[in-house]
Tab-separated table of C-alpha atoms in Angstrom:
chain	number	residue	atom	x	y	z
K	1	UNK	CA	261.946	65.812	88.983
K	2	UNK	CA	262.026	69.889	89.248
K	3	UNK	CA	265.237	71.180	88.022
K	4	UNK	CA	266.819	74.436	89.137
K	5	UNK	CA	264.061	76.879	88.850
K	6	UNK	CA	265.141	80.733	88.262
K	7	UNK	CA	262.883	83.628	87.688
K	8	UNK	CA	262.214	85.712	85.821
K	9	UNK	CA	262.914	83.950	82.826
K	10	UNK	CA	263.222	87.881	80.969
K	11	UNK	CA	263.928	90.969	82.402
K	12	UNK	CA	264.287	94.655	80.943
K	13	UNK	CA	264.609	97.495	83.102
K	14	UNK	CA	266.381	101.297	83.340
K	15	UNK	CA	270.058	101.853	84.429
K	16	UNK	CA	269.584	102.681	88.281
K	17	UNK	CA	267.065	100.538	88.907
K	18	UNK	CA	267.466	97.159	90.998
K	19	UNK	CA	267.173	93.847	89.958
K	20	UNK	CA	266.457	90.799	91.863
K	21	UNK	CA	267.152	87.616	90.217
K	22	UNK	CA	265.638	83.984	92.010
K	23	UNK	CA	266.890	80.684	91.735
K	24	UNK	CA	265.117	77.786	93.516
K	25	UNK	CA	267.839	74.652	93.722
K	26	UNK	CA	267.340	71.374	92.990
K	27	UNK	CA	265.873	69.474	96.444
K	28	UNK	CA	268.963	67.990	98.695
K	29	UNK	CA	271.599	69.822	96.659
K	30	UNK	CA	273.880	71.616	98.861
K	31	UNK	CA	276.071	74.001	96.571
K	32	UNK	CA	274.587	76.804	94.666
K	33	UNK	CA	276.341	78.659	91.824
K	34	UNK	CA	275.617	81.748	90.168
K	35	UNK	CA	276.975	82.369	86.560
K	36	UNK	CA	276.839	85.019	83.817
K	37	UNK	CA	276.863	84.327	80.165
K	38	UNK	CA	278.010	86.791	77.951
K	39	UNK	CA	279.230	86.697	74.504
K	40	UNK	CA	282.493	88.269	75.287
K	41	UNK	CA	283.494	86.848	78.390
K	42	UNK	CA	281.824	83.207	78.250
K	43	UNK	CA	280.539	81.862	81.041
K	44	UNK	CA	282.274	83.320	84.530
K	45	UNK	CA	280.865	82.398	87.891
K	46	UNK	CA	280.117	85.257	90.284
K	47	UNK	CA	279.978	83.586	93.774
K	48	UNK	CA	279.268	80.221	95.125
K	49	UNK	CA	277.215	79.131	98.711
K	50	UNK	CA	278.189	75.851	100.565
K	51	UNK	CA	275.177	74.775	102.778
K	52	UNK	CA	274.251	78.325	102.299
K	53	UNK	CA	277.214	79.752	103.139
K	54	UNK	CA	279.394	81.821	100.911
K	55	UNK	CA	282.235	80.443	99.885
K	56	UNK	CA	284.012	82.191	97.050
K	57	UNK	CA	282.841	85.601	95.450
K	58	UNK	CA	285.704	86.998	93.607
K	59	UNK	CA	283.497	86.686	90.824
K	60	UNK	CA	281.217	89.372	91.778
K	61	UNK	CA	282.520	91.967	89.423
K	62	UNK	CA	282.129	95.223	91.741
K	63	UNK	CA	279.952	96.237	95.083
K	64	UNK	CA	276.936	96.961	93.237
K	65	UNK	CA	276.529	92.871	92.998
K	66	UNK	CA	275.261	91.142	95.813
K	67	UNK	CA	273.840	87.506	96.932
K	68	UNK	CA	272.227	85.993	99.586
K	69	UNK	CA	270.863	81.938	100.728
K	70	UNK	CA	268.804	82.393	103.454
K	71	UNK	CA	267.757	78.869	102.905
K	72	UNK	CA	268.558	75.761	101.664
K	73	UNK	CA	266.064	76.376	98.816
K	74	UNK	CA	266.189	80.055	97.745
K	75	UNK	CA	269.104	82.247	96.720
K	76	UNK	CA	268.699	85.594	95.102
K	77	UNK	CA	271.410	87.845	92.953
K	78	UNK	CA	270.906	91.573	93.441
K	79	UNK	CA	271.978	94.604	91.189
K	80	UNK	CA	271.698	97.722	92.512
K	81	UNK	CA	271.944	100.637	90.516
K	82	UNK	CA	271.826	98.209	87.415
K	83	UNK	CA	273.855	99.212	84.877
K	84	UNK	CA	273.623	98.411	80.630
K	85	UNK	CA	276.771	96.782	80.985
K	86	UNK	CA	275.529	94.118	83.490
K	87	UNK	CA	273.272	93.047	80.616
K	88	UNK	CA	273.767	89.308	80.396
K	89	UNK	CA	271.934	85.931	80.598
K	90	UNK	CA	272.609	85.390	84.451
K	91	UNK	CA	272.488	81.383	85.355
K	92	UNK	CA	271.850	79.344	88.451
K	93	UNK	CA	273.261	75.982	88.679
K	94	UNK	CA	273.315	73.294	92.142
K	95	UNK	CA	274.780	70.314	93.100
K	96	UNK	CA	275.119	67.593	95.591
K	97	UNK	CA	278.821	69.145	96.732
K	98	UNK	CA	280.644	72.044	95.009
K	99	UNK	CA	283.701	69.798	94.208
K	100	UNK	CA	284.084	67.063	91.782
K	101	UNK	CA	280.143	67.152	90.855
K	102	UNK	CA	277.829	67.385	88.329
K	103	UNK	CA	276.062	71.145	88.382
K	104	UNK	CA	272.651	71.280	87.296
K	105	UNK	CA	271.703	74.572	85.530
K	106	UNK	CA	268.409	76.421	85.685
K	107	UNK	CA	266.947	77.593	82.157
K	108	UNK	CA	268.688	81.295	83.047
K	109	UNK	CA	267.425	85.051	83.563
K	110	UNK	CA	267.928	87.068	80.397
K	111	UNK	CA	268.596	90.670	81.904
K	112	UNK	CA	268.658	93.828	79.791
K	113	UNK	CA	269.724	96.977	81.216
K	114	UNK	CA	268.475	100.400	78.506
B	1	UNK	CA	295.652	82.204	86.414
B	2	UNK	CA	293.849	79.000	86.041
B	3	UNK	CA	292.096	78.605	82.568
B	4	UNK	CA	291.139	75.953	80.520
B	5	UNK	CA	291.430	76.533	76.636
B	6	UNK	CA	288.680	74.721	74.020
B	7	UNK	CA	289.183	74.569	70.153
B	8	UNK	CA	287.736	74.981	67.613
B	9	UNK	CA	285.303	77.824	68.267
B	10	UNK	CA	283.037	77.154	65.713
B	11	UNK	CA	282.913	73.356	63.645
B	12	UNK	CA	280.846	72.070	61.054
B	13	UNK	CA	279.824	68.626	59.991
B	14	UNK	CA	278.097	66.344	57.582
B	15	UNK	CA	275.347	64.504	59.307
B	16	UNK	CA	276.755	60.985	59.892
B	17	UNK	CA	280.340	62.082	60.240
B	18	UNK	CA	282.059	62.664	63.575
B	19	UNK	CA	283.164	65.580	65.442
B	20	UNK	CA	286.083	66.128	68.260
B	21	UNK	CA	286.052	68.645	70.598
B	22	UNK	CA	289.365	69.822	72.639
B	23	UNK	CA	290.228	71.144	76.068
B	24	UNK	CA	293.324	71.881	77.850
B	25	UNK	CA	293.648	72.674	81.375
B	26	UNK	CA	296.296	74.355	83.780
B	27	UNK	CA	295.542	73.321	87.313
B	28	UNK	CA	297.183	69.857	87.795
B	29	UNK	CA	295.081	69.095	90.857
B	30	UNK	CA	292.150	68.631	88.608
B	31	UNK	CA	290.552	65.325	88.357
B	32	UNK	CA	287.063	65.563	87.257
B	33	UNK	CA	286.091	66.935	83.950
B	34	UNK	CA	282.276	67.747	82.370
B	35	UNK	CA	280.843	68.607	79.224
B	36	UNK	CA	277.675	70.805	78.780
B	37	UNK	CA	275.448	71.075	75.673
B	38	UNK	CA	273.698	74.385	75.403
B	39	UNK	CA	270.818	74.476	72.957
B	40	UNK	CA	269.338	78.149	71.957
B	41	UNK	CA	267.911	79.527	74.898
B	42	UNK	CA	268.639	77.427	77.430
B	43	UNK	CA	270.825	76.581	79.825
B	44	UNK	CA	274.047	74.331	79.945
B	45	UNK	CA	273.590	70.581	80.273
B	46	UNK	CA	275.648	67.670	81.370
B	47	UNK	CA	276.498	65.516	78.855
B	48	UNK	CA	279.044	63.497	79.914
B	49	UNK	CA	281.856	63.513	82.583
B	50	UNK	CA	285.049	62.011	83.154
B	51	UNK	CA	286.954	61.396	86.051
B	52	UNK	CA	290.719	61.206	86.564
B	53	UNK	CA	291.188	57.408	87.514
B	54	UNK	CA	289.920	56.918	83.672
B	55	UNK	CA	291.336	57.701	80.388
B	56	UNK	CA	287.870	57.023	78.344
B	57	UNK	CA	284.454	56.797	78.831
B	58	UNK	CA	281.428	56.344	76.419
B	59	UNK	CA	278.056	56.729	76.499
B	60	UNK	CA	276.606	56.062	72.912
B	61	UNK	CA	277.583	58.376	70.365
B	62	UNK	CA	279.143	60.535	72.784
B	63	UNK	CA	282.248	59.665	74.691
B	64	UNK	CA	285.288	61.709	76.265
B	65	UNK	CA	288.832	60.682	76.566
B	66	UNK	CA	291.269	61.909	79.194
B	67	UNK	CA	295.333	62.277	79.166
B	68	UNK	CA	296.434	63.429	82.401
B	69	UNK	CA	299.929	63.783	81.802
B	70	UNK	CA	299.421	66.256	78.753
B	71	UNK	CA	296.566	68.099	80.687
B	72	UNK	CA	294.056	67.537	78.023
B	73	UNK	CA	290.564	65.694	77.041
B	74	UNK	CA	289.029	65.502	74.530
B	75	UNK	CA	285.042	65.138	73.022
B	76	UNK	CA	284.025	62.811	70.743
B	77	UNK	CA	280.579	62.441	68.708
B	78	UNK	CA	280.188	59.660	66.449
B	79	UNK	CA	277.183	59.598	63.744
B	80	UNK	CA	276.317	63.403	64.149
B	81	UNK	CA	272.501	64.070	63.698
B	82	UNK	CA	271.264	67.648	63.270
B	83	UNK	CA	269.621	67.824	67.014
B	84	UNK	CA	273.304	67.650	67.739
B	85	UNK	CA	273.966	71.120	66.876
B	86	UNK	CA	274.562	73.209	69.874
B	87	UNK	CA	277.815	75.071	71.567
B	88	UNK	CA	279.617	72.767	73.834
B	89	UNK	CA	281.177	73.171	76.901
B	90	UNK	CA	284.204	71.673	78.828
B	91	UNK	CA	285.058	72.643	81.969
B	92	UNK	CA	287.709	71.553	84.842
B	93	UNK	CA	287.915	72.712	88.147
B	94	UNK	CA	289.958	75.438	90.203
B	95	UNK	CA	291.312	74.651	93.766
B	96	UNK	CA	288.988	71.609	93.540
B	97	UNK	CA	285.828	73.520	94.132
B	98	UNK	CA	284.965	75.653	91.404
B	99	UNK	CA	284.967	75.028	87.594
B	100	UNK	CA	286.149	76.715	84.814
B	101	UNK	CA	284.385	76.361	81.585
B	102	UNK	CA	285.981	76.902	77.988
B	103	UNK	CA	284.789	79.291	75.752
B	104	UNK	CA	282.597	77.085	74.051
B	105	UNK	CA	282.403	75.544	70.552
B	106	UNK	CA	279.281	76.147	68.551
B	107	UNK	CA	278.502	72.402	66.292
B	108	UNK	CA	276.683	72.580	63.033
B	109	UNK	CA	275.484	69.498	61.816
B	110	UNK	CA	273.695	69.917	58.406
B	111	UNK	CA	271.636	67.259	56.607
């Protein structure tokens, strides 16, 4: 069975630049979950999608973050102008309903801002 | 706000002896609780999970216990093997949607 698939697996780019992280959900899961891993903060989700549907981003630490579902099977996470203090390890994680379930996590997108 | 607090940060162990893991969490609501291993590299992975209308579960070397009434649970691995080493995750959930993880104990099993 395919996991949750998230490219690119490393990224390195220049402050003001965008960056367009991909996550591919596992098949029939219906919540999707973006996370960041840092070692300061831990792990702290960013937003959550319902049947593709946003559902909670008070995680999203400031405007320049966004996310989108346009399908069941494709979400992306969007920085724009990146910034060397959004470096992180940014995770995608599904599951069969966003309460009371396990989440499955993809392998991550290491993301360094210079 | 909601949190959920894990201890120790960092714990080392003799290969063959065990090693306990702790959470507490705020949000009384909660009722289902998960544990992630994260290896170097990777990302987290279910281990076990517990849900409220239990107070233990197993599941070979690993199991979890559960006290409600003091808002904590607890992880428990018994014959600890080097591949064991890894940071370790609880989490509990917020509103009953969203979970919030611990900060994570890093596990050093040495030979």
């Amino acid at each position: 069975d395919a996991g949750v698939i998230q490219s690119p697996r490393h990224e390195v780019t220049e402050m003001g630049q965008e960056v367009t992280l991909r996550c591919k959900p596992i098949s029939g899961h219906n919540s999707l979950f973006w996370y960041r891993q840092t070692m300061m903060r831990g792990l702290e989700l960013l937003i959550y999608f319902n049947n593709n549907v946003p559902i909670d981003d008070s995680g999203m630490p400031e405007d320049r973050f966004s996310a989108k579902m346009p399908n069941a099977s494709f979400s992306t996470l969007k920085i724009q102008p990146s910034e060397p203090r959004d470096s992180a390890v940014y995770f995608c994680a599904s599951s069969l309903a966003s309460s009371n379930q396990p989440q499955h996590f993809g392998d991550g997108t290491r993301l360094s801002i210079l | 706000g909601e949190n959920v607090e894990q201890h120790p940060s960092t714990l080392s162990v003799q290969e063959g002896d065990s090693a306990v893991i702790k959470c507490t969490y705020s949000d009384s609501a909660s009722n289902y609780f998960p544990w992630y291993k994260q290896e170097l590299g990777k990302g987290p992975q279910l281990i076990i999970d517990i849900r409220s209308n239990v107070g233990e579960k197993k599941d070979q070397r690993i199991a979890v216990t559960l006290n409600k009434t003091a808002k904590h649970f607890s992880l428990h691995i018994t014959e600890t093997q080097p591949e064991d080493s890894a940071v370790y995750f609880c989490a509990a959930p917020v509103n009953t949607d969203k979970l919030i993880f611990g900060t994570g104990t890093r596990l050093q099993v040495f030979p």
